[in-house]
mmCIF file of N, CA and C and ligand atoms in Angstrom:
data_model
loop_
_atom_site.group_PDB
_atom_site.id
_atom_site.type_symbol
_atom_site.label_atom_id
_atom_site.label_comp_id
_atom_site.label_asym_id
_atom_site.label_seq_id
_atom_site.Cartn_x
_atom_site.Cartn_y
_atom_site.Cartn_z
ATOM 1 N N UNK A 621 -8.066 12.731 4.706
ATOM 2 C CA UNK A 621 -6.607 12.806 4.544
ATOM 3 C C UNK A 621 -6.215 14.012 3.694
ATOM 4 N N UNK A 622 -6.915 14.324 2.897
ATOM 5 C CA UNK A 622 -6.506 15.506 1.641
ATOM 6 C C UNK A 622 -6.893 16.723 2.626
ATOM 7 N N UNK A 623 -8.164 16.900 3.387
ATOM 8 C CA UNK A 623 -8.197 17.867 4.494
ATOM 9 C C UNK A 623 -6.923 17.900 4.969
ATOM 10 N N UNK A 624 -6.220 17.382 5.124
ATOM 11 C CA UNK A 624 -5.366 16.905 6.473
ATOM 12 C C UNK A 624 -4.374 17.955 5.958
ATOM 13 N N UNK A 625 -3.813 17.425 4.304
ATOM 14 C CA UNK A 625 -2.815 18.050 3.243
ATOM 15 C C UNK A 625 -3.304 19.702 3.241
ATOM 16 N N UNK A 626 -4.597 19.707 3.072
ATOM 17 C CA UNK A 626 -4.550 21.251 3.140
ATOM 18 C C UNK A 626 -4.301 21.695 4.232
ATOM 19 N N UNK A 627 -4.497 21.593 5.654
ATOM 20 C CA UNK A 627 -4.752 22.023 7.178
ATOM 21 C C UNK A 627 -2.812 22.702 7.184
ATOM 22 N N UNK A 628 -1.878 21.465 6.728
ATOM 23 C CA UNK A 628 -0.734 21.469 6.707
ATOM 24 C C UNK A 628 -0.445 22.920 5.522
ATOM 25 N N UNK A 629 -0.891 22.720 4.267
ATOM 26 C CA UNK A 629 -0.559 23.950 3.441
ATOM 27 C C UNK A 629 -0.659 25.032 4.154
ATOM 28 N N UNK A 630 -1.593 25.251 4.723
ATOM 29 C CA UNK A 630 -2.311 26.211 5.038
ATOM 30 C C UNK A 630 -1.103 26.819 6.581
ATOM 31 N N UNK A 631 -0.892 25.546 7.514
ATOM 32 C CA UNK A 631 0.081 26.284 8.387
ATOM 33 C C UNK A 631 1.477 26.692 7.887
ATOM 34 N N UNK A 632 1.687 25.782 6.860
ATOM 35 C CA UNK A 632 2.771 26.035 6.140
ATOM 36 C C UNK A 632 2.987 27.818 5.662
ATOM 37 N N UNK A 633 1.832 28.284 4.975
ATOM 38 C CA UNK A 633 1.731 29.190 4.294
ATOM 39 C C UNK A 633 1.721 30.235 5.617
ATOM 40 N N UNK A 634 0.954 29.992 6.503
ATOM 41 C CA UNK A 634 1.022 31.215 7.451
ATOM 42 C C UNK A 634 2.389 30.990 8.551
ATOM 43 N N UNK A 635 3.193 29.758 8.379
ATOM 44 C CA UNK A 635 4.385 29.974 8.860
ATOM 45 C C UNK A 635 5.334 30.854 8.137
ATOM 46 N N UNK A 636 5.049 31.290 6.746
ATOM 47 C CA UNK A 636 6.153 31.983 5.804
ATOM 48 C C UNK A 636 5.661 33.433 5.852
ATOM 49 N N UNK A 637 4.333 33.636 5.864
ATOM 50 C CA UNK A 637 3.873 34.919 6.416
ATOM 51 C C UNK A 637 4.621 35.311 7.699
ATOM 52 N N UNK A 638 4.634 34.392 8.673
ATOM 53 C CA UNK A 638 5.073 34.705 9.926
ATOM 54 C C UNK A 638 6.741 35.423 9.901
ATOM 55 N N UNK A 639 7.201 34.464 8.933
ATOM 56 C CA UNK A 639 9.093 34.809 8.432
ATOM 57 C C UNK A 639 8.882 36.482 7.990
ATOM 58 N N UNK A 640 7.866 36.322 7.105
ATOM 59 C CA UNK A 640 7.959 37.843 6.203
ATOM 60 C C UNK A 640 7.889 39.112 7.641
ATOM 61 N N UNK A 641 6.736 38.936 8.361
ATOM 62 C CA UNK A 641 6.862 39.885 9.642
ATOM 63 C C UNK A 641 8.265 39.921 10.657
ATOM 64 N N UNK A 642 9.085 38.492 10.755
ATOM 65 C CA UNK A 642 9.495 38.891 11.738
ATOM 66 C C UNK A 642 10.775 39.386 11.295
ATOM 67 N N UNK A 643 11.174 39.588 9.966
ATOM 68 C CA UNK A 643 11.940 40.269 9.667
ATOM 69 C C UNK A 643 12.755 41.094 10.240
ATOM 70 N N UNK A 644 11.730 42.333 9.911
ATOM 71 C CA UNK A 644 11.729 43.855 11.069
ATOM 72 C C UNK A 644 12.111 43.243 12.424
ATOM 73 N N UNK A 645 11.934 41.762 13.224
ATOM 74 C CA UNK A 645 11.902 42.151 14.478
ATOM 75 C C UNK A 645 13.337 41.549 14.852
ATOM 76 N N UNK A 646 13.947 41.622 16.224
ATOM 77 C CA UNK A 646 15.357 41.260 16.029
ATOM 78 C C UNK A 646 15.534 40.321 17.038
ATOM 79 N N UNK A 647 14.462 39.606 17.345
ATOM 80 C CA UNK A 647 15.064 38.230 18.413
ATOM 81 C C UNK A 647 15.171 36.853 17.930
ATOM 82 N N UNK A 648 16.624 37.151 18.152
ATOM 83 C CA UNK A 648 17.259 35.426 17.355
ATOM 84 C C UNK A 648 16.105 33.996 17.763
ATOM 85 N N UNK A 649 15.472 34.159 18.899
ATOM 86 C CA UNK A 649 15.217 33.068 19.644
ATOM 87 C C UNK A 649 13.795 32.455 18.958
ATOM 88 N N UNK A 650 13.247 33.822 18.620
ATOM 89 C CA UNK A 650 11.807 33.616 17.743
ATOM 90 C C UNK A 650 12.378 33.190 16.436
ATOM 91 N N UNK A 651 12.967 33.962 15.607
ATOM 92 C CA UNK A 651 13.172 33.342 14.477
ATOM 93 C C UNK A 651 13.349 31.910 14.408
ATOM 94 N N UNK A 652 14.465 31.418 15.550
ATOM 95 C CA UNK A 652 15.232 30.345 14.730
ATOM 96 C C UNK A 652 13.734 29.359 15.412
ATOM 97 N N UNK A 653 12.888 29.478 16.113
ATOM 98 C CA UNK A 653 12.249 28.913 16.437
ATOM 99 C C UNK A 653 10.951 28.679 15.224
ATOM 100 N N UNK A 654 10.819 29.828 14.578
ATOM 101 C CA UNK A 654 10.209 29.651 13.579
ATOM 102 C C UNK A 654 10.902 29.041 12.449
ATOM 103 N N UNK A 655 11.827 29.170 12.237
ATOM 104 C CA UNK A 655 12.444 28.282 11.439
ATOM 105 C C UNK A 655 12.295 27.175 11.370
ATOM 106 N N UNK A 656 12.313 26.144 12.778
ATOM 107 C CA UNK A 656 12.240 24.899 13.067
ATOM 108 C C UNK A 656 10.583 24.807 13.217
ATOM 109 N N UNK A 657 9.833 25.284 13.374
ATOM 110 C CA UNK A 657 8.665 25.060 12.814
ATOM 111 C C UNK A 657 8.244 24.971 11.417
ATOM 112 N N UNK A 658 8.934 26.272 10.293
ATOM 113 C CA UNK A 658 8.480 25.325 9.362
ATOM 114 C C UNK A 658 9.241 24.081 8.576
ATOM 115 N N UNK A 659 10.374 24.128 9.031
ATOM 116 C CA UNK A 659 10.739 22.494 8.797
ATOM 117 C C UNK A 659 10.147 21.485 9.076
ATOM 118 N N UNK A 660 9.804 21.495 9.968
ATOM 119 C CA UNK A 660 8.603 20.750 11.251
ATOM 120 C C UNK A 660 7.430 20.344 10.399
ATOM 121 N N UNK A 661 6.547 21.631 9.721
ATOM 122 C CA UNK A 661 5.350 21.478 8.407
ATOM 123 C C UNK A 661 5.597 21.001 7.861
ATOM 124 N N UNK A 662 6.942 21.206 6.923
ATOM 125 C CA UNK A 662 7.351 20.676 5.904
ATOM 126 C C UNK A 662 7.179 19.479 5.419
ATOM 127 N N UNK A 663 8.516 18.826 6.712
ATOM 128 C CA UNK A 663 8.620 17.419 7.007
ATOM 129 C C UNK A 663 6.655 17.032 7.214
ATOM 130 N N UNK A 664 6.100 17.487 8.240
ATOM 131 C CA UNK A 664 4.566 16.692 8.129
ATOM 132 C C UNK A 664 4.127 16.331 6.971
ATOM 133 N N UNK A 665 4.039 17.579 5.807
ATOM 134 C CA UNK A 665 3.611 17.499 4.383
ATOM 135 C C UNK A 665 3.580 16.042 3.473
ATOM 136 N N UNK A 666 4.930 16.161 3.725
ATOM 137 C CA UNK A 666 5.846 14.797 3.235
ATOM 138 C C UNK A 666 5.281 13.623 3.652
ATOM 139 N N UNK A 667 5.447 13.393 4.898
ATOM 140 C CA UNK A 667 5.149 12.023 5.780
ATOM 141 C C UNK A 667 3.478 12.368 5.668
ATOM 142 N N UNK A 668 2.125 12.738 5.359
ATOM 143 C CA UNK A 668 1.174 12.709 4.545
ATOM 144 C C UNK A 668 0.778 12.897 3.375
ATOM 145 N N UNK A 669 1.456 12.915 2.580
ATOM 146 C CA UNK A 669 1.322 12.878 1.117
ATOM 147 C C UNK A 669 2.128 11.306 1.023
ATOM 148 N N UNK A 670 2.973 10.451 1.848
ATOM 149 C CA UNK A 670 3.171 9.135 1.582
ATOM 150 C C UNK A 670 2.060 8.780 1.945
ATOM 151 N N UNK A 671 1.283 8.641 3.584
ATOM 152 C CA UNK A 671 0.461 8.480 3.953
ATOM 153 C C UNK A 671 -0.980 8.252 3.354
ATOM 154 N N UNK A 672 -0.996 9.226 2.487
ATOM 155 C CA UNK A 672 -2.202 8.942 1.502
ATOM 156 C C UNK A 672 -1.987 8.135 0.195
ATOM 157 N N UNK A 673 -0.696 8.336 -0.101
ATOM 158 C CA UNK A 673 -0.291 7.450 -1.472
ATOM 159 C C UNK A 673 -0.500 5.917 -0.403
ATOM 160 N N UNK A 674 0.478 5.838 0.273
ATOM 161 C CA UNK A 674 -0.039 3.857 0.679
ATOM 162 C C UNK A 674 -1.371 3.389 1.066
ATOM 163 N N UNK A 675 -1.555 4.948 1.661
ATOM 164 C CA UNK A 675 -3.418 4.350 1.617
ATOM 165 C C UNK A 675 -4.149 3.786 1.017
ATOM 166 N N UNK A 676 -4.138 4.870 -0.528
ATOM 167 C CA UNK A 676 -4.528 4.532 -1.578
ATOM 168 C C UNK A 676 -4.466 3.008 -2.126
ATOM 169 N N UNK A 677 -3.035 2.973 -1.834
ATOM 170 C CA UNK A 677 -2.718 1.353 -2.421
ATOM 171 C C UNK A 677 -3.064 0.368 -1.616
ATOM 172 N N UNK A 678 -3.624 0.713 -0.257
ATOM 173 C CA UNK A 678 -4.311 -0.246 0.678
ATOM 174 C C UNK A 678 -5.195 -0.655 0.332
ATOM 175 N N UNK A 679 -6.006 0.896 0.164
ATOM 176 C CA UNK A 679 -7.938 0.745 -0.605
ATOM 177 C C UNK A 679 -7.824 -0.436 -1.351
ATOM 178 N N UNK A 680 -6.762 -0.400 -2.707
ATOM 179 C CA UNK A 680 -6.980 -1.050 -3.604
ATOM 180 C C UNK A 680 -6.526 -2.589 -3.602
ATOM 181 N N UNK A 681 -5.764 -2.903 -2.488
ATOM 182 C CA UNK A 681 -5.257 -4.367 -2.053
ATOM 183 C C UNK A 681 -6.008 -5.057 -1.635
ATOM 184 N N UNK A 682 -7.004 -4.089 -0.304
ATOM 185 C CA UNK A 682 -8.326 -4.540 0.239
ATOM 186 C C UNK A 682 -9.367 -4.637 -0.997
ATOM 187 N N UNK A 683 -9.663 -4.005 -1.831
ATOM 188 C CA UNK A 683 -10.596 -4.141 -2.485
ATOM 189 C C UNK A 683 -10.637 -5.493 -3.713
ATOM 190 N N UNK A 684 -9.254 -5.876 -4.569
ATOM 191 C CA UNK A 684 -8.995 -6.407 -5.048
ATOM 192 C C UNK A 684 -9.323 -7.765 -4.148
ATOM 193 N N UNK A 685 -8.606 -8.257 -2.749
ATOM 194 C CA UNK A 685 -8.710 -9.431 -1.899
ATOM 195 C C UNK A 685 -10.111 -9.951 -1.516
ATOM 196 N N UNK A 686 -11.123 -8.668 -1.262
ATOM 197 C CA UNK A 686 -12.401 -8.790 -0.699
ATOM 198 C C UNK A 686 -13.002 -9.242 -2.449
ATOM 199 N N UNK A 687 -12.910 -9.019 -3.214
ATOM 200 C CA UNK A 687 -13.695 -8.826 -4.344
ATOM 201 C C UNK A 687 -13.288 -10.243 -5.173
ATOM 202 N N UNK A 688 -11.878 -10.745 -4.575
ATOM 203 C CA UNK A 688 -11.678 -12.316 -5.207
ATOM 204 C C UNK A 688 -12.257 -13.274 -5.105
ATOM 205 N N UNK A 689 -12.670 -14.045 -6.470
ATOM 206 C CA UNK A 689 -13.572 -15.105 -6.067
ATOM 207 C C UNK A 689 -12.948 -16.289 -6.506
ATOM 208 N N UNK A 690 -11.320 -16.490 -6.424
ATOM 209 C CA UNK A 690 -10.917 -18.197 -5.854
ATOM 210 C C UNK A 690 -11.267 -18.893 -5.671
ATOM 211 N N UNK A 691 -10.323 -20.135 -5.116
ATOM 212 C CA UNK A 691 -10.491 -20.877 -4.106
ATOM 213 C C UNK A 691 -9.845 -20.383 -3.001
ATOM 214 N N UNK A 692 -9.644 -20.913 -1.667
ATOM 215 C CA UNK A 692 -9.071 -20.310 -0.769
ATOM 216 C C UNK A 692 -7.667 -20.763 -0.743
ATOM 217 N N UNK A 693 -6.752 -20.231 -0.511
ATOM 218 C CA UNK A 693 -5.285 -20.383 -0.713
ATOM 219 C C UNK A 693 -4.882 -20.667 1.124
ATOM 220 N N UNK A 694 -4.206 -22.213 0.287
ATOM 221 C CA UNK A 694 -4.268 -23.050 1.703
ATOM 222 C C UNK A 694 -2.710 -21.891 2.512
ATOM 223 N N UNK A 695 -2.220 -21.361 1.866
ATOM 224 C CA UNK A 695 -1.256 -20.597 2.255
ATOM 225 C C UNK A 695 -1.900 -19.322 3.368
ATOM 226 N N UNK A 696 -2.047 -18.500 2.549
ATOM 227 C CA UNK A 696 -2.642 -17.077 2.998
ATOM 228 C C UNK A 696 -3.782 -17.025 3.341
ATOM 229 N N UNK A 697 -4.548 -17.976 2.991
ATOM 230 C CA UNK A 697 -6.162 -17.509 3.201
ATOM 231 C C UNK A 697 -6.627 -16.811 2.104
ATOM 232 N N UNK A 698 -6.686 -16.395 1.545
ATOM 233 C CA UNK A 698 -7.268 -15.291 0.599
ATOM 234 C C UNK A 698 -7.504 -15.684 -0.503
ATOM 235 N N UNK A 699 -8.823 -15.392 -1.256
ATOM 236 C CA UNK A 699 -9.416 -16.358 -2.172
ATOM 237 C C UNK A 699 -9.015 -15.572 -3.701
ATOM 238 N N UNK A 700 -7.511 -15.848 -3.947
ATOM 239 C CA UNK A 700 -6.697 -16.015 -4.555
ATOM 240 C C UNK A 700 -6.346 -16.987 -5.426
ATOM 241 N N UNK A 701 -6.697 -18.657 -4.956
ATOM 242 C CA UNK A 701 -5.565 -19.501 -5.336
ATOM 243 C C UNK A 701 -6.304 -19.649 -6.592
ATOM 244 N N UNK A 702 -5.925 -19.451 -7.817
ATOM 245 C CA UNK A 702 -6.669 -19.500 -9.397
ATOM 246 C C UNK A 702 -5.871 -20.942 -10.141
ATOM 247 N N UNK A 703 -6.703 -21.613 -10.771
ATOM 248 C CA UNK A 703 -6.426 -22.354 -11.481
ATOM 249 C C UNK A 703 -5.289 -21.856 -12.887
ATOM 250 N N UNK A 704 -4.324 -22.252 -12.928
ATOM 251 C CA UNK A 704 -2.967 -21.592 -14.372
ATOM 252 C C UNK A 704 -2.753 -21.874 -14.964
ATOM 253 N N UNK A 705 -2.615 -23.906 -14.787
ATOM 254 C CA UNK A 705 -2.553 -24.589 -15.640
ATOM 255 C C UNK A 705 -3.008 -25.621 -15.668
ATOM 256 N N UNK A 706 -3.527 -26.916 -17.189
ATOM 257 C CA UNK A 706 -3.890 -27.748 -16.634
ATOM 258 C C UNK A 706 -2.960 -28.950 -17.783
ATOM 259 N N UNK A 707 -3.017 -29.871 -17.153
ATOM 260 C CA UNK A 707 -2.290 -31.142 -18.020
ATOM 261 C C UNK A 707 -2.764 -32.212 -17.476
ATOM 262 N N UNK A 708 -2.625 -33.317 -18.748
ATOM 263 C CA UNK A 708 -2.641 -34.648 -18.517
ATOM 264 C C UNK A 708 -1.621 -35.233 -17.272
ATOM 265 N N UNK A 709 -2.104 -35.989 -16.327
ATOM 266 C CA UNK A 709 -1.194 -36.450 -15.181
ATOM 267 C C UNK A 709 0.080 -37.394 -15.888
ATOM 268 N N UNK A 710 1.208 -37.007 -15.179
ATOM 269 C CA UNK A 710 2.612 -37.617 -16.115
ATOM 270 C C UNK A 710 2.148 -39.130 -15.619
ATOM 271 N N UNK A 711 1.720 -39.936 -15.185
ATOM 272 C CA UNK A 711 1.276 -41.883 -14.956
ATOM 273 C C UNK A 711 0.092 -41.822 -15.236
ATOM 274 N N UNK A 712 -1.020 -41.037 -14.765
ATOM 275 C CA UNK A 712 -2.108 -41.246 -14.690
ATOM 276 C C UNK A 712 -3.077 -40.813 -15.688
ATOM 277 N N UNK A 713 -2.681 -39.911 -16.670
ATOM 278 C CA UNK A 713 -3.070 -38.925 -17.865
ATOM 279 C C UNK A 713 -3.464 -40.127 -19.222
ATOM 280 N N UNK A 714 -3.207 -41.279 -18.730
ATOM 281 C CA UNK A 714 -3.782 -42.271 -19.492
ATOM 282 C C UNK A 714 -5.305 -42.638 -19.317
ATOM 283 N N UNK A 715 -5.258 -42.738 -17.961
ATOM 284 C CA UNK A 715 -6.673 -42.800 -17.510
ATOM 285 C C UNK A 715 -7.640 -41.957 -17.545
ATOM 286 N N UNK A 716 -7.511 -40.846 -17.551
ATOM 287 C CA UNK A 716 -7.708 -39.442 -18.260
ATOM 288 C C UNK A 716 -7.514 -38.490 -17.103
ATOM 289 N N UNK A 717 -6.697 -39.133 -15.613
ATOM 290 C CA UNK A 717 -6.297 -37.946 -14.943
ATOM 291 C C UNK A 717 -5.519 -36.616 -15.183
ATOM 292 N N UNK A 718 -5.492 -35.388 -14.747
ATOM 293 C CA UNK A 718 -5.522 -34.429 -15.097
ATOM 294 C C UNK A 718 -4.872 -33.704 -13.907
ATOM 295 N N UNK A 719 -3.324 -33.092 -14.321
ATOM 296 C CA UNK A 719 -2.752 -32.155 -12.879
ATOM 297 C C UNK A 719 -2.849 -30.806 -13.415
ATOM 298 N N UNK A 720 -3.672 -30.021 -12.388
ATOM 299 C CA UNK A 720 -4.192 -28.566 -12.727
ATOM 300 C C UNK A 720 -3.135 -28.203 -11.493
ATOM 301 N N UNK A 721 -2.481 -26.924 -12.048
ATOM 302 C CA UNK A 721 -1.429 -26.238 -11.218
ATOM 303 C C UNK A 721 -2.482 -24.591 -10.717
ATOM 304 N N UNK A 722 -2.379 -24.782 -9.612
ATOM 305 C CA UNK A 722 -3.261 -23.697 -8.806
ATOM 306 C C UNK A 722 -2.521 -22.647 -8.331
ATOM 307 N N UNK A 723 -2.165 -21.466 -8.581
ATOM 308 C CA UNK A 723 -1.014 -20.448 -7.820
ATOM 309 C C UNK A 723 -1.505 -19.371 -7.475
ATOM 310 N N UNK A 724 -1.328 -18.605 -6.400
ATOM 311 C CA UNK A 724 -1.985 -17.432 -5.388
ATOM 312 C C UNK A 724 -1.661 -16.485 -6.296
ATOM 313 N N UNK A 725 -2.116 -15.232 -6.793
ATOM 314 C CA UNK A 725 -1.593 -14.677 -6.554
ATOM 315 C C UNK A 725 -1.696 -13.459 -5.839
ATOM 316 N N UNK A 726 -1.890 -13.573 -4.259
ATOM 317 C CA UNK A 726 -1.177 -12.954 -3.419
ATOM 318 C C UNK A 726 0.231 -13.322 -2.648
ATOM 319 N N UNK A 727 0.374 -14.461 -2.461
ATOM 320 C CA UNK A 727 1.844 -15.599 -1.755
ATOM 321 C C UNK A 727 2.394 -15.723 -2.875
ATOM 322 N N UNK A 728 1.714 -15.878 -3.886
ATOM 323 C CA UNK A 728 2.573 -16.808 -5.450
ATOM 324 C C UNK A 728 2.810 -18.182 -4.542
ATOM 325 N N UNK A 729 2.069 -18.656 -4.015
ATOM 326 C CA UNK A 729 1.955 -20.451 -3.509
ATOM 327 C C UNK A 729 1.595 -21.031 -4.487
ATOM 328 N N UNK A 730 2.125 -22.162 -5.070
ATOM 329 C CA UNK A 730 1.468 -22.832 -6.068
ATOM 330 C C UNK A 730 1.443 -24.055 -5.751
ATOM 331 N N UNK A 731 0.376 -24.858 -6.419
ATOM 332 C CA UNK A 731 0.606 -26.378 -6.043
ATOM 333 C C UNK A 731 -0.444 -27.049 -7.214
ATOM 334 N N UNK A 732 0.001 -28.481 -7.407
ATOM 335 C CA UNK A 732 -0.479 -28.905 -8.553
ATOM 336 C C UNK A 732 -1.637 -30.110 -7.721
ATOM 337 N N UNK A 733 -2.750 -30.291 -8.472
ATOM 338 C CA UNK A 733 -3.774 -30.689 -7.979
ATOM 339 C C UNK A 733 -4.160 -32.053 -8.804
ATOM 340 N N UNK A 734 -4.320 -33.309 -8.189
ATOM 341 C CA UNK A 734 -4.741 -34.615 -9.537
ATOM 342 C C UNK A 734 -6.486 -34.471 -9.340
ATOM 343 N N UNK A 735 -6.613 -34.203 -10.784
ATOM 344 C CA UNK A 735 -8.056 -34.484 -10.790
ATOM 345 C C UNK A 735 -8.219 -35.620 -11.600
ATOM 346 N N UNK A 736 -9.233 -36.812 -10.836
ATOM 347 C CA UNK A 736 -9.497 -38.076 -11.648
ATOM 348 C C UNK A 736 -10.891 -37.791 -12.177
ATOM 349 N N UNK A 737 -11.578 -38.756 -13.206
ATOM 350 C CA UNK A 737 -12.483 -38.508 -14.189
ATOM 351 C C UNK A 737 -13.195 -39.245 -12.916
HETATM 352 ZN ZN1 LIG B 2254 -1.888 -17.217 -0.987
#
């Protein structure tokens, strides 16, 4: 992708060379045509330099998801769902049950879980 960014500099740069020559020359039809070419680079530049920024943040979405070691989040799938909180069950917390609140966070799904002794 950063190849990609230079390939673009690079036509970029010899599209402005191209402006500097055709100066001297006097056909409207080339110029304005070069003109709209390097707008054309320009604009590419742009729309790959996002291209690699969301990438980036792909790498790291994928890497973070693959690398989670959860439970599986009955929502999304993705072994996300982490234990957040835990408490005595509001009836059952006598007996020594226990509601652990489990929440993704990739969905932010949460759900509270009774664990009995
Ligand atoms: Zn989820």
């Amino acid at each position: 992708m950063a190849d990609l960014l230079s390939s673009v500099s690079t036509a970029i740069s010899l599209a402005t060379r191209l402006r500097e020559i055709v100066k001297n020359i006097e056909d409207a039809e080339f110029k304005n045509i070069l003109a709209d070419l390097s707008i054309e680079l320009a604009n590419s530049k742009l729309k790959i330099a996002d291209l690699i920024s969301e990438n980036a943040e792909l790498k790291e979405k994928l890497a973070r998801l693959t690398s989670a070691t959860g439970e599986l989040c009955p929502k999304c799938n993705n072994r996300t769902f982490e234990l957040t909180s835990t408490k005595p069950h509001k009836t059952m917390g006598r007996l020594g049950a226990m509601e652990r609140v489990y929440t993704c966070s990739s969905c932010n799904f949460s759900e509270p879980k009774l664990v009995t002794p």
